[in-house]
Structure formats: C-alpha cells, structure tokens
Amino acid sequence: MQDPVSLFERARAGDRRTLARLITLLEEGGEAAARVGAYLFPYTGQAYVIGITGPPGSGKSTLVNALARAYRERGETVGIVAVDPSSPFTGGALLGDRVRMQDVAGDPGVFIRSMATRGSLGGLARATGEVVRALDAVGFRCILVETVGAGQVEVDIARAADTVVVVQAPGLGDDIQAIKAGILEIADILVVNKADREGAAATVHILRSMLSLGGPALIRHHGQQMVVQGVAPTASGWTPPILQTVATAGKGIPELMEAIEAHRAYLERSGEGESRRRRRMAEELSQRVRERLWADVVRRVGRARLDGLVEQLARREIDPYTAVERLLAELRNG
Ligand SMILES: Nc1nc2c(ncn2[C@@H]2O[C@H](COP(=O)(O)OP(=O)(O)O)[C@@H](O)[C@H]2O)c(=O)[nH]1
Ligand SMILES: [Mg+2]
C-alpha cells in the first residue's frame, strides 16, 4: 500500500483522486488512518465548518448546493460532506444527493463526499470528523456537512460544526413531533426552507414560539390548541434567527450567508467559538482514551472472560459493581 503521508501530500497539492483515496483510508480507520490523521492534524483549524441538519426532504441538499455555489462566487473553496445513514438501505439517497449537487460537482474548488454508515453509528461520527479534518488540512476553507437530524449521532455530527443550521419545511414542521427539541437546542440558525409553499409563515410562528418559551406552552395552530415544548434560552448572547429560503430558486441564500457570517463574528467576539473548539477537543480526547483503555481490557482479559461475566450478569449471578471490581482486580494481578 502507498505511504499514507505521501497520499496526504499529493492530496494537498490538489490531486483529487488521491484525496478521495485518503478519505477512504481515514474512513476505514486503523493504524494507517491514525498515522495520516496525526500527520495532517497540524494543518487543520483553518476551515469554517457549517452543519446543515433537518428532516429528510426539507431541502438540505438543495440548500447545500446553493450555499456552495454562493461561497464559490466569493472565491472560497468548498468541501461538502453528506452524511446519510439511509443510503446503504435505500440505495437511492446517495444518487439523489449527487444529482442535486451536480451544479457544483464539476468545479475543482468544490469537493463532495457522501458518507454511508458502515458499522456502528459511533464509527460514522468519528469518520465524519476525520473527513472534515482532512478537507480542512488540504485547504478547503468552507466545509458544509449535511446530516439528517434524526438520531443522537446525527445531532452529534451536526453539533461538531462551528455554525449549525437547522432546516425545517412547511408541512414537515407542522407536525410538532417532527421538530425535536434536541435539534432546536443545537440550532445557531433556523431556516424554514420551501418558503414558496403554503404554511411557511405558520412554521416560522411555531419555531419562534418554541424558541422564545422557556418550557412547554399552549399555542394556537390551525385553529387548534397544541402543546409546544419550548427551548430554554441559551446562556449565551446569541438568539438563533429564523430565516425563510427557497433553495431551488436561490432565494434567501444571501441572507442565510449573512446570518452565518454574523454567527461567526459572534463566536469570535464572545470567545464562545474558542470554548466550543476546546470542548470538542476534550470530548475527543476522552473518547479516544476510553476506547483505547477498553480495547486494552478486552485484549488482556479476553473475550471469553468478558462474555462469561455478561452471562453471569444476565442471570443475576453477579452485580455490575462487583463485576467491575473483579475485572480491575484481574487486570492488576494479571
Ligand atoms: N418547492 C420547493 N421545493 C424544494 C425547495 N428546496 C428543495 N426542494 C425540493 O425538495 C426535494 C427534497 O430536497 P433535498 O434537497 O433532497 O432535501 P434533503 O432530503 O433535505 O436533502 C427536492 O425535490 C427539491 O427539489 C424549495 O425551496 N421549494
Ligand atoms: Mg439530502
């Protein structure tokens, strides 16, 4: 196999096929990935990462495409990472994203990567982080990460961005269940896309209520009383703006970019950006250490012993507290 470090150097020099291979290598993980990941790390920290998340069909890919084009017009290089866990099952989502992103696909200043879930969701979150870092290291200055805001992992992936844009659409947003409180909490900017459709104003209204309320409250919607779970106002000095866009027509895109710019300025001014970045580093460090230690435990105690303990736990022959103490004692003595 080719030396991973030379792969990186070639990718950094602008060889896109090598970049694609580098990313595959990072996705696969393992020793080579760790080596190149360590090598490219000092080159990172230059890109601005924007997370675009929301329910399927809300227009995230279309928005990403429109944003990418707009950033290109400003002369910025754009990396796009589309995370779509449904891809391996439907087979169609990937293609759909590709088609919609065709606009920017031929442009050498844009690099598009679709990620599919392989193995665990936790693995996906990590792989996405590594891919974003690789794009950063080879020089893409603006990185757009699209995720379906469905589960905790997708929320975590989006949360790793500098600015998180949460996308809703009329109809989708009318169903209050579709607006997960967890997703609103991570929103730096809210976008009601498909503003050309009926019900956009109502969706904006619901979102505004949810944002401004500290707790659950009754609101009237379509003439009906409904309970809305509010999102407690953040301690920070940033209030997420609610914008309307028509991604297919490029409407509202300049305003969205302005909002992203304003949020970026806020992050810098308040020091919040720096503390977010530190928090993410601390999380990564802790996660990697735990993984390494656990792998070490598995290696030293052996799978069979662990399986045996789980079996005993399941039969209530041992309690989890004692099981941990026993394992640690075995490690100390072994
Ligand atoms: N009417 C309307 N349709 C849109 C708009 N934005 C996206 N769409 C369409 O909505 C569908 C889903 O868009 P897509 O970007 O794939 O959504 P995603 O699943 O969130 O990535 C596509 O057929 C888009 O053409 C919009 O602003 N207005
Ligand atoms: Mg999409």
mmCIF file of C-alpha atoms and ligand atoms in Angstrom:
data_model
loop_
_atom_site.group_PDB
_atom_site.id
_atom_site.type_symbol
_atom_site.label_atom_id
_atom_site.label_comp_id
_atom_site.label_asym_id
_atom_site.label_seq_id
_atom_site.Cartn_x
_atom_site.Cartn_y
_atom_site.Cartn_z
ATOM 1 C CA MET A 1 0.000 0.000 0.000
ATOM 2 C CA GLN A 2 1.059 3.554 -0.617
ATOM 3 C CA ASP A 3 2.564 5.565 2.193
ATOM 4 C CA PRO A 4 -0.325 7.464 3.814
ATOM 5 C CA VAL A 5 1.799 10.546 4.366
ATOM 6 C CA SER A 6 2.663 10.818 0.693
ATOM 7 C CA LEU A 7 -1.030 10.307 -0.065
ATOM 8 C CA PHE A 8 -1.751 13.379 2.035
ATOM 9 C CA GLU A 9 0.954 15.457 0.401
ATOM 10 C CA ARG A 10 -0.391 14.619 -3.030
ATOM 11 C CA ALA A 11 -3.934 15.413 -1.945
ATOM 12 C CA ARG A 12 -2.762 18.711 -0.543
ATOM 13 C CA ALA A 13 -1.127 19.528 -3.851
ATOM 14 C CA GLY A 14 -4.578 19.291 -5.420
ATOM 15 C CA ASP A 15 -4.836 15.704 -6.636
ATOM 16 C CA ARG A 16 -8.498 14.968 -6.106
ATOM 17 C CA ARG A 17 -8.401 11.251 -6.775
ATOM 18 C CA THR A 18 -5.722 10.935 -4.148
ATOM 19 C CA LEU A 19 -7.880 12.982 -1.789
ATOM 20 C CA ALA A 20 -10.736 10.543 -2.348
ATOM 21 C CA ARG A 21 -8.394 7.649 -1.541
ATOM 22 C CA LEU A 22 -7.086 9.425 1.524
ATOM 23 C CA ILE A 23 -10.625 9.881 2.776
ATOM 24 C CA THR A 24 -11.420 6.210 2.212
ATOM 25 C CA LEU A 25 -8.343 5.318 4.203
ATOM 26 C CA LEU A 26 -9.445 7.596 7.046
ATOM 27 C CA GLU A 27 -12.943 6.130 6.970
ATOM 28 C CA GLU A 28 -11.552 2.636 7.305
ATOM 29 C CA GLY A 29 -9.678 3.599 10.462
ATOM 30 C CA GLY A 30 -6.827 1.518 11.811
ATOM 31 C CA GLU A 31 -3.141 2.197 12.014
ATOM 32 C CA ALA A 32 -2.627 3.858 8.633
ATOM 33 C CA ALA A 33 -5.547 6.190 9.343
ATOM 34 C CA ALA A 34 -4.090 7.110 12.727
ATOM 35 C CA ARG A 35 -0.703 7.808 11.167
ATOM 36 C CA VAL A 36 -2.009 10.098 8.451
ATOM 37 C CA GLY A 37 -4.532 11.643 10.866
ATOM 38 C CA ALA A 38 -1.682 12.565 13.199
ATOM 39 C CA TYR A 39 0.401 13.884 10.315
ATOM 40 C CA LEU A 40 -2.305 16.129 8.894
ATOM 41 C CA PHE A 41 -3.573 17.439 12.235
ATOM 42 C CA PRO A 42 -1.209 20.464 12.395
ATOM 43 C CA TYR A 43 -2.621 21.613 9.043
ATOM 44 C CA THR A 44 -6.183 21.738 10.401
ATOM 45 C CA GLY A 45 -8.088 24.506 12.147
ATOM 46 C CA GLN A 46 -8.277 26.803 9.138
ATOM 47 C CA ALA A 47 -11.679 25.840 7.749
ATOM 48 C CA TYR A 48 -15.057 27.123 8.824
ATOM 49 C CA VAL A 49 -17.467 24.232 9.295
ATOM 50 C CA ILE A 50 -21.191 24.689 8.748
ATOM 51 C CA GLY A 51 -23.587 21.918 9.738
ATOM 52 C CA ILE A 52 -26.873 21.651 7.845
ATOM 53 C CA THR A 53 -29.343 19.379 9.547
ATOM 54 C CA GLY A 54 -33.060 18.683 9.482
ATOM 55 C CA PRO A 55 -35.648 16.115 8.439
ATOM 56 C CA PRO A 56 -35.410 14.228 5.134
ATOM 57 C CA GLY A 57 -36.921 16.148 2.255
ATOM 58 C CA SER A 58 -36.663 19.555 3.899
ATOM 59 C CA GLY A 59 -34.237 20.647 1.184
ATOM 60 C CA LYS A 60 -30.873 20.312 2.908
ATOM 61 C CA SER A 61 -29.003 19.084 -0.162
ATOM 62 C CA THR A 62 -30.536 21.804 -2.303
ATOM 63 C CA LEU A 63 -29.519 24.396 0.277
ATOM 64 C CA VAL A 64 -26.005 22.986 0.484
ATOM 65 C CA ASN A 65 -25.752 23.190 -3.281
ATOM 66 C CA ALA A 66 -26.943 26.809 -3.287
ATOM 67 C CA LEU A 67 -24.603 27.758 -0.439
ATOM 68 C CA ALA A 68 -21.655 26.041 -2.097
ATOM 69 C CA ARG A 69 -22.257 27.957 -5.285
ATOM 70 C CA ALA A 70 -22.540 31.237 -3.397
ATOM 71 C CA TYR A 71 -19.314 30.631 -1.464
ATOM 72 C CA ARG A 72 -17.578 29.709 -4.708
ATOM 73 C CA GLU A 73 -18.687 33.007 -6.185
ATOM 74 C CA ARG A 74 -16.908 34.677 -3.309
ATOM 75 C CA GLY A 75 -13.800 32.775 -4.259
ATOM 76 C CA GLU A 76 -13.824 30.324 -1.352
ATOM 77 C CA THR A 77 -13.049 26.643 -1.726
ATOM 78 C CA VAL A 78 -15.846 24.409 -0.513
ATOM 79 C CA GLY A 79 -15.836 20.888 0.868
ATOM 80 C CA ILE A 80 -19.156 19.077 1.174
ATOM 81 C CA VAL A 81 -19.736 16.058 3.381
ATOM 82 C CA ALA A 82 -23.135 14.440 3.050
ATOM 83 C CA VAL A 83 -23.932 12.034 5.856
ATOM 84 C CA ASP A 84 -26.919 9.921 5.017
ATOM 85 C CA PRO A 85 -27.392 6.780 7.066
ATOM 86 C CA SER A 86 -30.294 5.693 4.883
ATOM 87 C CA SER A 87 -28.069 5.329 1.828
ATOM 88 C CA PRO A 88 -26.958 1.713 2.247
ATOM 89 C CA PHE A 89 -30.528 0.599 2.755
ATOM 90 C CA THR A 90 -32.378 2.514 0.064
ATOM 91 C CA GLY A 91 -29.507 2.864 -2.354
ATOM 92 C CA GLY A 92 -31.252 5.907 -3.743
ATOM 93 C CA ALA A 93 -30.406 8.664 -1.318
ATOM 94 C CA LEU A 94 -26.799 8.873 -2.409
ATOM 95 C CA LEU A 95 -27.673 9.202 -6.022
ATOM 96 C CA GLY A 96 -30.315 11.809 -5.250
ATOM 97 C CA ASP A 97 -27.787 13.914 -3.398
ATOM 98 C CA ARG A 98 -25.294 13.545 -6.227
ATOM 99 C CA VAL A 99 -27.815 14.677 -8.803
ATOM 100 C CA ARG A 100 -28.821 17.692 -6.786
ATOM 101 C CA MET A 101 -25.237 18.601 -6.158
ATOM 102 C CA GLN A 102 -24.364 18.285 -9.818
ATOM 103 C CA ASP A 103 -24.256 22.046 -10.148
ATOM 104 C CA VAL A 104 -21.089 22.298 -8.174
ATOM 105 C CA ALA A 105 -19.760 18.841 -8.947
ATOM 106 C CA GLY A 106 -17.590 19.797 -11.915
ATOM 107 C CA ASP A 107 -15.903 22.670 -10.108
ATOM 108 C CA PRO A 108 -12.324 21.992 -8.956
ATOM 109 C CA GLY A 109 -12.872 24.333 -5.992
ATOM 110 C CA VAL A 110 -15.538 22.005 -4.644
ATOM 111 C CA PHE A 111 -15.101 18.519 -3.267
ATOM 112 C CA ILE A 112 -18.125 16.381 -2.467
ATOM 113 C CA ARG A 113 -18.054 13.294 -0.330
ATOM 114 C CA SER A 114 -21.029 11.167 0.596
ATOM 115 C CA MET A 115 -20.613 9.068 3.698
ATOM 116 C CA ALA A 116 -22.556 5.908 4.300
ATOM 117 C CA THR A 117 -22.939 4.152 7.606
ATOM 118 C CA ARG A 118 -20.570 1.289 7.847
ATOM 119 C CA GLY A 119 -20.517 -0.476 11.125
ATOM 120 C CA SER A 120 -21.524 1.492 14.163
ATOM 121 C CA LEU A 121 -23.069 4.923 14.232
ATOM 122 C CA GLY A 122 -20.327 5.983 16.602
ATOM 123 C CA GLY A 123 -17.906 4.994 13.870
ATOM 124 C CA LEU A 124 -19.782 7.224 11.483
ATOM 125 C CA ALA A 125 -19.470 10.236 13.743
ATOM 126 C CA ARG A 126 -15.758 9.689 14.101
ATOM 127 C CA ALA A 127 -15.221 9.036 10.398
ATOM 128 C CA THR A 128 -17.123 12.207 9.553
ATOM 129 C CA GLY A 129 -14.928 14.179 11.917
ATOM 130 C CA GLU A 130 -11.811 12.764 10.272
ATOM 131 C CA VAL A 131 -13.068 13.511 6.780
ATOM 132 C CA VAL A 132 -13.874 17.094 7.751
ATOM 133 C CA ARG A 133 -10.373 17.391 9.184
ATOM 134 C CA ALA A 134 -8.807 16.012 6.006
ATOM 135 C CA LEU A 135 -10.707 18.525 3.878
ATOM 136 C CA ASP A 136 -9.597 21.268 6.249
ATOM 137 C CA ALA A 137 -5.976 20.107 6.067
ATOM 138 C CA VAL A 138 -5.840 20.003 2.273
ATOM 139 C CA GLY A 139 -7.124 23.563 2.119
ATOM 140 C CA PHE A 140 -10.902 23.721 1.782
ATOM 141 C CA ARG A 141 -11.864 26.869 3.636
ATOM 142 C CA CYS A 142 -15.590 26.345 3.909
ATOM 143 C CA ILE A 143 -16.921 22.903 4.804
ATOM 144 C CA LEU A 144 -20.603 22.077 4.634
ATOM 145 C CA VAL A 145 -21.768 18.983 6.497
ATOM 146 C CA GLU A 146 -25.251 17.709 5.720
ATOM 147 C CA THR A 147 -26.916 15.312 8.154
ATOM 148 C CA VAL A 148 -30.426 14.074 8.680
ATOM 149 C CA GLY A 149 -31.335 15.409 12.093
ATOM 150 C CA ALA A 150 -32.909 12.168 13.203
ATOM 151 C CA GLY A 151 -30.903 10.452 15.898
ATOM 152 C CA GLN A 152 -28.385 11.334 18.537
ATOM 153 C CA VAL A 153 -25.424 10.568 16.305
ATOM 154 C CA GLU A 154 -26.623 12.878 13.557
ATOM 155 C CA VAL A 155 -27.209 15.550 16.149
ATOM 156 C CA ASP A 156 -23.685 14.994 17.456
ATOM 157 C CA ILE A 157 -22.232 15.249 13.974
ATOM 158 C CA ALA A 158 -24.059 18.496 13.336
ATOM 159 C CA ARG A 159 -23.052 19.828 16.731
ATOM 160 C CA ALA A 160 -19.396 19.437 15.817
ATOM 161 C CA ALA A 161 -19.791 22.276 13.296
ATOM 162 C CA ASP A 162 -18.907 25.888 14.034
ATOM 163 C CA THR A 163 -22.318 27.073 12.917
ATOM 164 C CA VAL A 164 -25.319 24.752 12.985
ATOM 165 C CA VAL A 165 -28.146 25.482 10.573
ATOM 166 C CA VAL A 166 -31.346 23.591 11.346
ATOM 167 C CA VAL A 167 -33.643 23.288 8.342
ATOM 168 C CA GLN A 168 -37.387 22.785 8.512
ATOM 169 C CA ALA A 169 -40.018 22.942 5.810
ATOM 170 C CA PRO A 170 -43.726 23.723 5.880
ATOM 171 C CA GLY A 171 -45.782 20.622 6.357
ATOM 172 C CA LEU A 172 -42.894 18.780 7.920
ATOM 173 C CA GLY A 173 -42.673 21.465 10.557
ATOM 174 C CA ASP A 174 -46.399 21.493 11.207
ATOM 175 C CA ASP A 175 -46.094 18.182 12.876
ATOM 176 C CA ILE A 176 -44.709 19.260 16.184
ATOM 177 C CA GLN A 177 -43.285 15.782 16.669
ATOM 178 C CA ALA A 178 -41.046 16.415 13.690
ATOM 179 C CA ILE A 179 -39.375 19.288 15.466
ATOM 180 C CA LYS A 180 -37.317 17.575 18.050
ATOM 181 C CA ALA A 181 -36.422 19.766 20.980
ATOM 182 C CA GLY A 182 -32.909 18.329 20.826
ATOM 183 C CA ILE A 183 -32.420 19.599 17.339
ATOM 184 C CA LEU A 184 -33.625 23.100 18.145
ATOM 185 C CA GLU A 185 -31.228 23.274 21.044
ATOM 186 C CA ILE A 186 -28.260 22.901 18.744
ATOM 187 C CA ALA A 187 -29.543 25.440 16.202
ATOM 188 C CA ASP A 188 -27.489 28.572 15.722
ATOM 189 C CA ILE A 189 -29.668 29.487 12.758
ATOM 190 C CA LEU A 190 -33.114 28.203 11.862
ATOM 191 C CA VAL A 191 -34.195 28.006 8.252
ATOM 192 C CA VAL A 192 -37.701 27.418 7.014
ATOM 193 C CA ASN A 193 -36.992 26.238 3.503
ATOM 194 C CA LYS A 194 -39.648 25.803 0.791
ATOM 195 C CA ALA A 195 -40.955 29.217 1.722
ATOM 196 C CA ASP A 196 -42.754 29.130 -1.626
ATOM 197 C CA ARG A 197 -45.055 26.525 -0.127
ATOM 198 C CA GLU A 198 -48.145 27.189 1.888
ATOM 199 C CA GLY A 199 -47.682 27.145 5.630
ATOM 200 C CA ALA A 200 -44.189 28.646 5.793
ATOM 201 C CA ALA A 201 -45.368 31.516 7.982
ATOM 202 C CA ALA A 202 -47.065 29.064 10.345
ATOM 203 C CA THR A 203 -43.869 27.043 10.633
ATOM 204 C CA VAL A 204 -41.907 30.207 11.388
ATOM 205 C CA HIS A 205 -44.511 31.035 14.027
ATOM 206 C CA ILE A 206 -44.185 27.642 15.704
ATOM 207 C CA LEU A 207 -40.415 27.808 15.683
ATOM 208 C CA ARG A 208 -40.468 31.298 17.131
ATOM 209 C CA SER A 209 -42.777 30.140 19.926
ATOM 210 C CA MET A 210 -40.581 27.173 20.670
ATOM 211 C CA LEU A 211 -37.504 29.367 20.796
ATOM 212 C CA SER A 212 -38.946 32.105 22.947
ATOM 213 C CA LEU A 213 -40.632 29.892 25.502
ATOM 214 C CA GLY A 214 -38.718 28.552 28.431
ATOM 215 C CA GLY A 215 -40.922 25.488 28.801
ATOM 216 C CA PRO A 216 -43.998 23.777 27.411
ATOM 217 C CA ALA A 217 -46.840 26.093 26.499
ATOM 218 C CA LEU A 218 -50.137 26.093 24.672
ATOM 219 C CA ILE A 219 -50.298 27.821 21.339
ATOM 220 C CA ARG A 220 -52.998 28.020 18.703
ATOM 221 C CA HIS A 221 -52.121 26.413 15.428
ATOM 222 C CA HIS A 222 -54.539 25.891 12.525
ATOM 223 C CA GLY A 223 -57.261 26.837 14.960
ATOM 224 C CA GLN A 224 -56.261 24.098 17.332
ATOM 225 C CA GLN A 225 -54.744 24.264 20.754
ATOM 226 C CA MET A 226 -51.497 22.433 20.987
ATOM 227 C CA VAL A 227 -48.733 21.994 23.464
ATOM 228 C CA VAL A 228 -45.377 23.250 22.373
ATOM 229 C CA GLN A 229 -42.210 22.271 24.117
ATOM 230 C CA GLY A 230 -40.150 25.385 24.441
ATOM 231 C CA VAL A 231 -36.401 25.577 24.286
ATOM 232 C CA ALA A 232 -34.814 27.315 27.217
ATOM 233 C CA PRO A 233 -32.998 30.429 26.067
ATOM 234 C CA THR A 234 -29.288 29.804 25.971
ATOM 235 C CA ALA A 235 -26.995 31.432 28.441
ATOM 236 C CA SER A 236 -25.080 32.882 25.530
ATOM 237 C CA GLY A 237 -25.755 36.178 23.892
ATOM 238 C CA TRP A 238 -26.873 34.643 20.623
ATOM 239 C CA THR A 239 -30.505 34.316 19.624
ATOM 240 C CA PRO A 240 -30.950 31.986 16.655
ATOM 241 C CA PRO A 241 -32.529 33.935 13.809
ATOM 242 C CA ILE A 242 -35.339 32.278 11.835
ATOM 243 C CA LEU A 243 -34.924 32.723 8.101
ATOM 244 C CA GLN A 244 -37.024 31.715 5.129
ATOM 245 C CA THR A 245 -35.479 30.327 1.962
ATOM 246 C CA VAL A 246 -36.453 28.883 -1.385
ATOM 247 C CA ALA A 247 -33.367 26.806 -2.008
ATOM 248 C CA THR A 248 -34.444 25.748 -5.502
ATOM 249 C CA ALA A 249 -34.578 29.405 -6.578
ATOM 250 C CA GLY A 250 -31.650 30.660 -4.511
ATOM 251 C CA LYS A 251 -33.996 32.902 -2.559
ATOM 252 C CA GLY A 252 -32.843 33.863 0.913
ATOM 253 C CA ILE A 253 -29.354 32.471 0.335
ATOM 254 C CA PRO A 254 -27.556 35.844 0.717
ATOM 255 C CA GLU A 255 -29.474 36.395 3.962
ATOM 256 C CA LEU A 256 -28.513 32.935 5.181
ATOM 257 C CA MET A 257 -24.869 33.654 4.421
ATOM 258 C CA GLU A 258 -25.137 36.940 6.300
ATOM 259 C CA ALA A 259 -26.595 35.122 9.291
ATOM 260 C CA ILE A 260 -23.761 32.570 9.172
ATOM 261 C CA GLU A 261 -21.267 35.437 8.988
ATOM 262 C CA ALA A 262 -22.933 37.160 11.944
ATOM 263 C CA HIS A 263 -22.817 33.966 13.961
ATOM 264 C CA ARG A 264 -19.181 33.504 13.103
ATOM 265 C CA ALA A 265 -18.451 37.049 14.260
ATOM 266 C CA TYR A 266 -20.379 36.376 17.457
ATOM 267 C CA LEU A 267 -18.367 33.210 18.123
ATOM 268 C CA GLU A 268 -15.140 35.144 17.759
ATOM 269 C CA ARG A 269 -16.237 38.204 19.711
ATOM 270 C CA SER A 270 -17.638 36.278 22.662
ATOM 271 C CA GLY A 271 -14.943 33.632 22.908
ATOM 272 C CA GLU A 272 -17.695 31.034 22.520
ATOM 273 C CA GLY A 273 -16.067 29.700 19.349
ATOM 274 C CA GLU A 274 -12.828 29.019 21.159
ATOM 275 C CA SER A 275 -14.539 27.353 24.100
ATOM 276 C CA ARG A 276 -16.619 25.192 21.754
ATOM 277 C CA ARG A 277 -13.473 24.107 19.985
ATOM 278 C CA ARG A 278 -11.802 23.247 23.285
ATOM 279 C CA ARG A 279 -14.851 21.339 24.457
ATOM 280 C CA ARG A 280 -14.794 19.273 21.279
ATOM 281 C CA MET A 281 -11.090 18.539 21.709
ATOM 282 C CA ALA A 282 -11.688 17.472 25.311
ATOM 283 C CA GLU A 283 -14.529 15.194 24.207
ATOM 284 C CA GLU A 284 -12.406 13.634 21.508
ATOM 285 C CA LEU A 285 -9.503 13.081 23.865
ATOM 286 C CA SER A 286 -11.714 11.457 26.475
ATOM 287 C CA GLN A 287 -13.431 9.265 23.893
ATOM 288 C CA ARG A 288 -10.180 8.097 22.363
ATOM 289 C CA VAL A 289 -8.653 7.318 25.752
ATOM 290 C CA ARG A 290 -11.723 5.334 26.814
ATOM 291 C CA GLU A 291 -11.672 3.369 23.576
ATOM 292 C CA ARG A 292 -8.006 2.563 23.926
ATOM 293 C CA LEU A 293 -8.363 1.507 27.535
ATOM 294 C CA TRP A 294 -11.361 -0.665 26.760
ATOM 295 C CA ALA A 295 -9.547 -2.302 23.851
ATOM 296 C CA ASP A 296 -6.706 -2.946 26.247
ATOM 297 C CA VAL A 297 -9.060 -4.533 28.753
ATOM 298 C CA VAL A 298 -10.563 -6.776 26.082
ATOM 299 C CA ARG A 299 -7.107 -7.811 24.908
ATOM 300 C CA ARG A 300 -5.808 -8.576 28.362
ATOM 301 C CA VAL A 301 -8.835 -10.233 29.926
ATOM 302 C CA GLY A 302 -10.026 -11.922 26.771
ATOM 303 C CA ARG A 303 -13.390 -12.004 25.049
ATOM 304 C CA ALA A 304 -14.363 -15.270 26.647
ATOM 305 C CA ARG A 305 -13.941 -13.912 30.156
ATOM 306 C CA LEU A 306 -15.993 -10.800 29.296
ATOM 307 C CA ASP A 307 -18.734 -12.893 27.697
ATOM 308 C CA GLY A 308 -18.769 -15.051 30.789
ATOM 309 C CA LEU A 309 -19.240 -12.005 33.011
ATOM 310 C CA VAL A 310 -22.067 -10.714 30.818
ATOM 311 C CA GLU A 311 -23.699 -14.119 31.058
ATOM 312 C CA GLN A 312 -23.424 -14.036 34.846
ATOM 313 C CA LEU A 313 -24.881 -10.532 34.894
ATOM 314 C CA ALA A 314 -27.784 -11.597 32.721
ATOM 315 C CA ARG A 315 -28.520 -14.449 35.110
ATOM 316 C CA ARG A 316 -28.210 -12.084 38.062
ATOM 317 C CA GLU A 317 -25.442 -14.229 39.481
ATOM 318 C CA ILE A 318 -23.264 -11.176 39.815
ATOM 319 C CA ASP A 319 -23.980 -7.447 40.031
ATOM 320 C CA PRO A 320 -22.326 -4.844 37.739
ATOM 321 C CA TYR A 321 -20.433 -3.233 40.634
ATOM 322 C CA THR A 322 -18.779 -6.463 41.679
ATOM 323 C CA ALA A 323 -18.137 -7.370 38.038
ATOM 324 C CA VAL A 324 -16.150 -4.150 37.549
ATOM 325 C CA GLU A 325 -14.156 -4.708 40.743
ATOM 326 C CA ARG A 326 -13.325 -8.268 39.704
ATOM 327 C CA LEU A 327 -12.212 -7.198 36.252
ATOM 328 C CA LEU A 328 -9.978 -4.485 37.655
ATOM 329 C CA ALA A 329 -8.508 -6.883 40.182
ATOM 330 C CA GLU A 330 -7.779 -9.408 37.442
ATOM 331 C CA LEU A 331 -6.078 -6.699 35.387
ATOM 332 C CA ARG A 332 -3.932 -5.653 38.355
ATOM 333 C CA ASN A 333 -2.913 -9.208 39.107
ATOM 334 C CA GLY A 334 -2.590 -10.351 35.512
HETATM 335 N N1 LIG B 1 -40.867 23.930 -3.599
HETATM 336 C C1 LIG B 1 -39.641 23.779 -3.162
HETATM 337 N N2 LIG B 1 -39.018 22.603 -3.281
HETATM 338 C C2 LIG B 1 -37.766 22.489 -2.796
HETATM 339 C C3 LIG B 1 -37.095 23.552 -2.179
HETATM 340 N N3 LIG B 1 -35.877 23.129 -1.803
HETATM 341 C C4 LIG B 1 -35.784 21.841 -2.161
HETATM 342 N N4 LIG B 1 -36.919 21.444 -2.766
HETATM 343 C C5 LIG B 1 -37.211 20.109 -3.302
HETATM 344 O O1 LIG B 1 -37.445 19.220 -2.225
HETATM 345 C C6 LIG B 1 -36.978 17.923 -2.537
HETATM 346 C C7 LIG B 1 -36.024 17.435 -1.462
HETATM 347 O O2 LIG B 1 -34.854 18.235 -1.496
HETATM 348 P P1 LIG B 1 -33.466 17.750 -0.901
HETATM 349 O O3 LIG B 1 -32.534 18.888 -1.052
HETATM 350 O O4 LIG B 1 -33.068 16.447 -1.464
HETATM 351 O O5 LIG B 1 -33.845 17.507 0.627
HETATM 352 P P2 LIG B 1 -32.989 16.786 1.760
HETATM 353 O O6 LIG B 1 -33.518 15.396 1.890
HETATM 354 O O7 LIG B 1 -33.285 17.580 2.988
HETATM 355 O O8 LIG B 1 -31.556 16.837 1.359
HETATM 356 C C8 LIG B 1 -36.336 18.029 -3.907
HETATM 357 O O9 LIG B 1 -37.255 17.594 -4.875
HETATM 358 C C9 LIG B 1 -36.046 19.501 -4.044
HETATM 359 O O10 LIG B 1 -36.037 19.923 -5.395
HETATM 360 C C10 LIG B 1 -37.786 24.826 -2.076
HETATM 361 O O11 LIG B 1 -37.268 25.803 -1.543
HETATM 362 N N5 LIG B 1 -39.046 24.850 -2.582
HETATM 363 MG MG MG B 2 -30.070 15.330 1.236
#
